Coordinates of C-alpha atoms and ligand atoms in Angstrom, one line a residue:
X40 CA 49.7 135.6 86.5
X41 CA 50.9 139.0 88.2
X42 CA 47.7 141.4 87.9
X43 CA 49.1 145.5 88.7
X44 CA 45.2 147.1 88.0
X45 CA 46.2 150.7 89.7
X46 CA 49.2 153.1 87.9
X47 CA 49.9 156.1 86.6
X48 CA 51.5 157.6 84.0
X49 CA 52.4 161.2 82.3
X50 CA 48.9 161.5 81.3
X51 CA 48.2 162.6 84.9
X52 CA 50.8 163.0 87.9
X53 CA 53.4 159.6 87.4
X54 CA 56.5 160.5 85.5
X55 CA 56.8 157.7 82.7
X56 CA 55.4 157.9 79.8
X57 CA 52.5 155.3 78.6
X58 CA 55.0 153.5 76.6
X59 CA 57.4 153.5 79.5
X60 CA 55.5 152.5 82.1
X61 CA 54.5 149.4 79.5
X62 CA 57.8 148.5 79.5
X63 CA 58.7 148.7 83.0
X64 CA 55.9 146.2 83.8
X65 CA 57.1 143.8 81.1
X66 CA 60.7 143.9 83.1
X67 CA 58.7 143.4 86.6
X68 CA 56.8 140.4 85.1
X69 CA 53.4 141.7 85.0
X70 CA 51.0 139.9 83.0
X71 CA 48.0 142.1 83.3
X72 CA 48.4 145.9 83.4
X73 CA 45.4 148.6 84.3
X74 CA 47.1 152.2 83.2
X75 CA 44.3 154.6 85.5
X76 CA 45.5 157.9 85.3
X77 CA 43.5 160.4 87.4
X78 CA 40.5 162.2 85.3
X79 CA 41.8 161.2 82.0
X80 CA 42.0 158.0 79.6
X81 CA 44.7 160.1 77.5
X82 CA 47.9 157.8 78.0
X83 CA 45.5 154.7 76.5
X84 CA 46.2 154.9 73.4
X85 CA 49.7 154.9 73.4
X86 CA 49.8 152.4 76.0
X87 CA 47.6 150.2 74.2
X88 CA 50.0 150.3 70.8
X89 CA 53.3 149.6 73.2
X90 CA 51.2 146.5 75.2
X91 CA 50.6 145.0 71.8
X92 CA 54.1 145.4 70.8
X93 CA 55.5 144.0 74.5
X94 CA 53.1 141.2 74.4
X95 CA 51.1 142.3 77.8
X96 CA 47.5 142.6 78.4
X97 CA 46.5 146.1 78.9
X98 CA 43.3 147.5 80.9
X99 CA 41.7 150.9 80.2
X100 CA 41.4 152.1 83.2
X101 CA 40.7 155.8 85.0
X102 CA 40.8 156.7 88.4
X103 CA 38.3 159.1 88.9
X104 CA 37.9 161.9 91.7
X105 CA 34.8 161.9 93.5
X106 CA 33.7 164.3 96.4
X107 CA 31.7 162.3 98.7
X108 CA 30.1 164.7 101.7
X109 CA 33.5 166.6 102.5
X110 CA 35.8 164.0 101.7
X111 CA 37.7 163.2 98.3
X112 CA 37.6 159.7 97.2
X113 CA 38.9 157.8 94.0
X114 CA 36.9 155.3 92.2
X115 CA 38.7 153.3 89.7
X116 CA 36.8 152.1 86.3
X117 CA 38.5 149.2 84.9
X118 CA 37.4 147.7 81.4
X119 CA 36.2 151.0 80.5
X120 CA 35.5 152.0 76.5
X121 CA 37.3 155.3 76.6
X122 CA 35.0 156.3 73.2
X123 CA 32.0 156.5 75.9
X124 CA 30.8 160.2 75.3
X125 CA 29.4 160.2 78.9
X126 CA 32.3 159.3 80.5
X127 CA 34.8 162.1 78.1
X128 CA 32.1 164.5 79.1
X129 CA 32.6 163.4 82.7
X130 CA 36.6 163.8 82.8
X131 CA 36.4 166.5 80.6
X132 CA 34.5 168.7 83.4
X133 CA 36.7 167.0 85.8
X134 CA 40.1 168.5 84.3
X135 CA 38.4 171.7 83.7
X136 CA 37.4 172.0 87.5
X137 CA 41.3 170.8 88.1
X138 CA 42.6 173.7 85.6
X139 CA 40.2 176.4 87.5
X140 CA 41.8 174.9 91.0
X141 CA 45.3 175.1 89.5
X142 CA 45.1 178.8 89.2
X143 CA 43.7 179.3 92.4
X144 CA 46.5 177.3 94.3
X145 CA 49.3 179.1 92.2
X146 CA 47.1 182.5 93.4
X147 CA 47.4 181.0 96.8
X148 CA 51.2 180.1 96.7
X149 CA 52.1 183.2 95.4
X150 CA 50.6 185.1 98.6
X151 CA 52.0 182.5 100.7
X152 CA 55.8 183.3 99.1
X153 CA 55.6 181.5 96.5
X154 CA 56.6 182.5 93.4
X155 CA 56.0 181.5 89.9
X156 CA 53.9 178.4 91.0
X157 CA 51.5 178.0 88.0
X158 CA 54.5 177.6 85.6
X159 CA 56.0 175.7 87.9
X160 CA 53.4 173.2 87.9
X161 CA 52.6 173.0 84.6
X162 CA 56.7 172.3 83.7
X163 CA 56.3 169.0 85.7
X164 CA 52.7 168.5 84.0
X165 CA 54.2 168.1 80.6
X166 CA 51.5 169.0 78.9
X167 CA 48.9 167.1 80.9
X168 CA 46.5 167.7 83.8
X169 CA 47.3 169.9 86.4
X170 CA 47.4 167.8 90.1
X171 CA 48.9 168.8 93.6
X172 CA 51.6 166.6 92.9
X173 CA 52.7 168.4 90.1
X174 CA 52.8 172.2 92.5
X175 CA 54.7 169.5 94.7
X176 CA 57.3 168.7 92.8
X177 CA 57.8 172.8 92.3
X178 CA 57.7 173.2 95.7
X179 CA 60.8 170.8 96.3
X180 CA 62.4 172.0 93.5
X181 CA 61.5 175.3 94.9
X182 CA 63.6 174.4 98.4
X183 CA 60.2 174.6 100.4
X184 CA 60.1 171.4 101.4
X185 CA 62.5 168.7 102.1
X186 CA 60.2 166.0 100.0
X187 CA 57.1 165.9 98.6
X188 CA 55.4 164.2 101.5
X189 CA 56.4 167.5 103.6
X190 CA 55.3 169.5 100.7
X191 CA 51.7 168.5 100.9
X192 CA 51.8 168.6 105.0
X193 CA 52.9 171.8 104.6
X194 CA 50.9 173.7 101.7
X195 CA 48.7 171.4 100.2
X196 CA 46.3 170.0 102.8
X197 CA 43.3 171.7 104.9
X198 CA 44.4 174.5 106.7
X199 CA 47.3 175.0 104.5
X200 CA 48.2 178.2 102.3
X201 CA 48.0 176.8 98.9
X202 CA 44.7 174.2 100.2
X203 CA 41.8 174.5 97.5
X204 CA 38.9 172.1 98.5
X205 CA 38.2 169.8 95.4
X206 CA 34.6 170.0 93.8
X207 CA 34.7 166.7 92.3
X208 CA 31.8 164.3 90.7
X209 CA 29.2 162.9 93.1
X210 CA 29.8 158.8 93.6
X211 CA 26.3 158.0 91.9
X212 CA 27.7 160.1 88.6
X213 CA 31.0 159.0 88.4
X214 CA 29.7 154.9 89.2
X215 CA 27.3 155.6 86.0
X216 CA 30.1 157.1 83.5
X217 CA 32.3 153.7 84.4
X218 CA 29.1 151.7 83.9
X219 CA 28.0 152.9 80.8
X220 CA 31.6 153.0 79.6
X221 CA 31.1 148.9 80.0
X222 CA 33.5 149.1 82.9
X223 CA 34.1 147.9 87.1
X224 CA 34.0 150.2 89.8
X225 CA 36.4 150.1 92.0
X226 CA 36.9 151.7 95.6
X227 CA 40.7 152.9 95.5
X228 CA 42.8 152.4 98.7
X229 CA 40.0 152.4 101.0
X230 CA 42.6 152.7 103.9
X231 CA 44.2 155.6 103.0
X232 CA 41.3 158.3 103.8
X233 CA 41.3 157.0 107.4
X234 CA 37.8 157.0 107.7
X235 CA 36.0 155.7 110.7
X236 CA 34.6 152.2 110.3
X237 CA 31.4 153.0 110.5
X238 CA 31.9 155.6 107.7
X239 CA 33.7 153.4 105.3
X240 CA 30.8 150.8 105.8
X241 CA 28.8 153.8 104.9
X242 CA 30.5 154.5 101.5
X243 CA 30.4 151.0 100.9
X244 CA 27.1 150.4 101.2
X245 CA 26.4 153.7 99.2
X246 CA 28.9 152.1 96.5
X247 CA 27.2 149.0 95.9
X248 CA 23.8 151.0 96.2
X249 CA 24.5 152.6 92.8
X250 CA 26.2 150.0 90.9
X251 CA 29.9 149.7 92.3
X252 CA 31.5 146.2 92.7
X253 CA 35.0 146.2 93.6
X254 CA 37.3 146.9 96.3
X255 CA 41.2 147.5 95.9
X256 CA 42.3 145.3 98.7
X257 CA 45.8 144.4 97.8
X258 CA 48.8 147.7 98.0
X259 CA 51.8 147.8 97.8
X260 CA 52.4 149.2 100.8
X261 CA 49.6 148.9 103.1
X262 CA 49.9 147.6 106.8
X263 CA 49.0 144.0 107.5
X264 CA 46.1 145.2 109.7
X265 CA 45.0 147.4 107.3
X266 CA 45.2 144.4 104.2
X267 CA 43.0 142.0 106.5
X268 CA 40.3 144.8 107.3
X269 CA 39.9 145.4 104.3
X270 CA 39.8 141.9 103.1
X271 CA 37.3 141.8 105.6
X272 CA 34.9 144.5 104.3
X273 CA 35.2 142.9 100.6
X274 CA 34.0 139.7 101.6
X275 CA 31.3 140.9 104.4
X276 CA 29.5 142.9 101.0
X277 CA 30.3 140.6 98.2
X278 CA 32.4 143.1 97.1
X279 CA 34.8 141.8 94.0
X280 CA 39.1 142.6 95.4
X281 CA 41.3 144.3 93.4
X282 CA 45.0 145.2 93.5
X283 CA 47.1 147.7 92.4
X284 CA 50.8 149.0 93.0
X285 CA 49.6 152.9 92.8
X286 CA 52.6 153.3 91.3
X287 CA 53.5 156.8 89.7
X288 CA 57.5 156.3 88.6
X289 CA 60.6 155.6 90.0
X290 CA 61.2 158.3 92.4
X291 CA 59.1 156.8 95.3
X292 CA 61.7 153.7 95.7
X293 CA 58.9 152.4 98.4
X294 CA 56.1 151.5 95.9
X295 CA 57.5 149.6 92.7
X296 CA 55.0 148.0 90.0
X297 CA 53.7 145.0 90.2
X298 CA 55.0 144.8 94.1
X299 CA 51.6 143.7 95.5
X300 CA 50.6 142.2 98.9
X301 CA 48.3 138.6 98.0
X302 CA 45.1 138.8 98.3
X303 CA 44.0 137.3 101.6
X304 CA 42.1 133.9 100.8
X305 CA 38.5 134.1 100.5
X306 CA 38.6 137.0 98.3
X307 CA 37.0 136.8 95.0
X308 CA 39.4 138.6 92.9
X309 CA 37.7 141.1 90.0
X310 CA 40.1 139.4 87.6
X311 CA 38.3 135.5 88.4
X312 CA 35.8 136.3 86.0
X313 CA 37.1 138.5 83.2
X314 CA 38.0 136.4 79.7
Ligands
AMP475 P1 45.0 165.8 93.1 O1 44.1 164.7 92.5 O2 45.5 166.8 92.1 O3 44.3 166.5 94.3 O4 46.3 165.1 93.7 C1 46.2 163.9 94.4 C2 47.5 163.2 94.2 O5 48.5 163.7 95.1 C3 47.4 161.7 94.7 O6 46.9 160.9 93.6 C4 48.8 161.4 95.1 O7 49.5 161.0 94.0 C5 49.3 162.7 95.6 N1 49.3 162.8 97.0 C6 48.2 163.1 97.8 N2 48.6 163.2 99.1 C7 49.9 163.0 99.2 C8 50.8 162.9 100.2 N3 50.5 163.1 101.5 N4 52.1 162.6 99.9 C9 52.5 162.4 98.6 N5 51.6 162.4 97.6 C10 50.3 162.7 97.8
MN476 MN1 48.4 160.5 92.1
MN477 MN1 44.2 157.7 94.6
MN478 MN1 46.3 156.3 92.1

């Protein structure tokens, strides 16, 4: 069974549809798919309808943006009930902090030469949230940058012109939405903020403190010292091990669904116990 429990999809910043990112994992030979767009559960539905159809398992999931201290962090909720009224009252504040932020990074583009950036982002948004990658996208488009990866070294990080600090949920809050929602919490690439180890142990042991049980241990493109510390955290706190491609369409040929590194032995994988 090939698990892919981390992707997005229109609904937030990947660029196929619900229905099209169903597909694709049928023709990469997922079994089990999590759909976890960033601070919405709005692709679900029509994900849901095109998994039945395709004859795949599909998870509700969300990856949610959480400001922990001065750092951003995303905790994934898989298994959530997207009808939990806590939880839409949770993302709903969410996007409207991310629609607020929007404007200000298009005010902040626009000083830093920049024309036009609000419609410009909201083009590639199609209609859904508002995220850097979408002002991103502009920016390339724009000539700015060479890729996107320059785009956000350039404009979109501290220090940079069109940098807004994010004012997300706390870890407690968001862990309780997912929880009353009937869902896991997951820590997302715990690698990629490049924390120290002692402040990864730190949000760890925070995690689990208020109800958090997973760690996404298996990428797609993670190094292999990076895959076995992280192994290594999940089994020193009991913590359940995810995986999940991050995958956001087909225009980063380096991450592809359902392309996952295996879960290093001794981890319990979240999967193990769900029916
Ligand atoms: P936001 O939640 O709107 O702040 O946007 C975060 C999203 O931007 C992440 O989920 C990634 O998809 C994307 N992103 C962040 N940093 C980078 C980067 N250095 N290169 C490419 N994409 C990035
Ligand atoms: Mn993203
Ligand atoms: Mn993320
Ligand atoms: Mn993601």
């Amino acid at each position: 069974m090939l698990y892919d429990l981390h992707t997005h999809s229109t609904a937030s910043d990947g660029t196929l549809s619900p229905s099209e990112l169903v597909r694709y994992a049928v023709s990469k030979g997922v079994d089990v798919l999590a759909l976890t767009d960033h601070d919405t559960t709005n692709g679900l539905k029509e994900a849901r309808d095109m998994a039945k159809q395709a004859g795949i398992t599909l998870i509700n999931g969300a990856e949610i943006s959480v400001s922990w201290g001065n750092t951003t962090v995303h905790i994934l909720g898989l298994g959530i009930d997207p009808a939990s009224n806590p939880l839409q009252k949770g993302l709903t504040d969410l996007c409207e902090f991310r629609q607020w932020r929007a404007e200000e990074i298009a005010r902040k583009l626009e000083k830093a030469g920049v024309p036009d950036a609000m419609n410009g982002a909201r083009k590639y948004a199609r209609g859904g949230l508002i995220s850097r990658t979408h002002f991103a996208r502009y920016l390339v488009e724009c000539g700015k940058a060479r890729d996107i990866a320059e785009v956000f070294k350039k404009y979109l990080v501290s220090g940079r012109p069109g940098h807004v600090a994010g004012q997300w949920a706390s870890l407690e809050t968001v862990v309780s939405w997912i929880m009353e929602a009937g869902g896991e919490a997951v820590i997302a690439h715990p690698a990629r903020y490049k924390m120290s180890a002692t402040k990864l142990r730190r949000l760890i042991e925070e995690f689990k403190a208020v109800g958090g049980v997973g760690l996404e241990v298996g990428l797609c493109n993670q190094s292999a010292n990076q895959l076995r510390d992280m192994a290594q955290y999940a089994r020193r706190y009991s913590m359940l091990a995810s995986q999940g491609s991050d995958y956001h369409g087909p225009e980063n040929p380096w991450i592809d669904l359902g392309k996952l590194q295996a879960l290093p032995s001794g981890c319990e994988p979240i999967w193990a116990h769900w029916s």
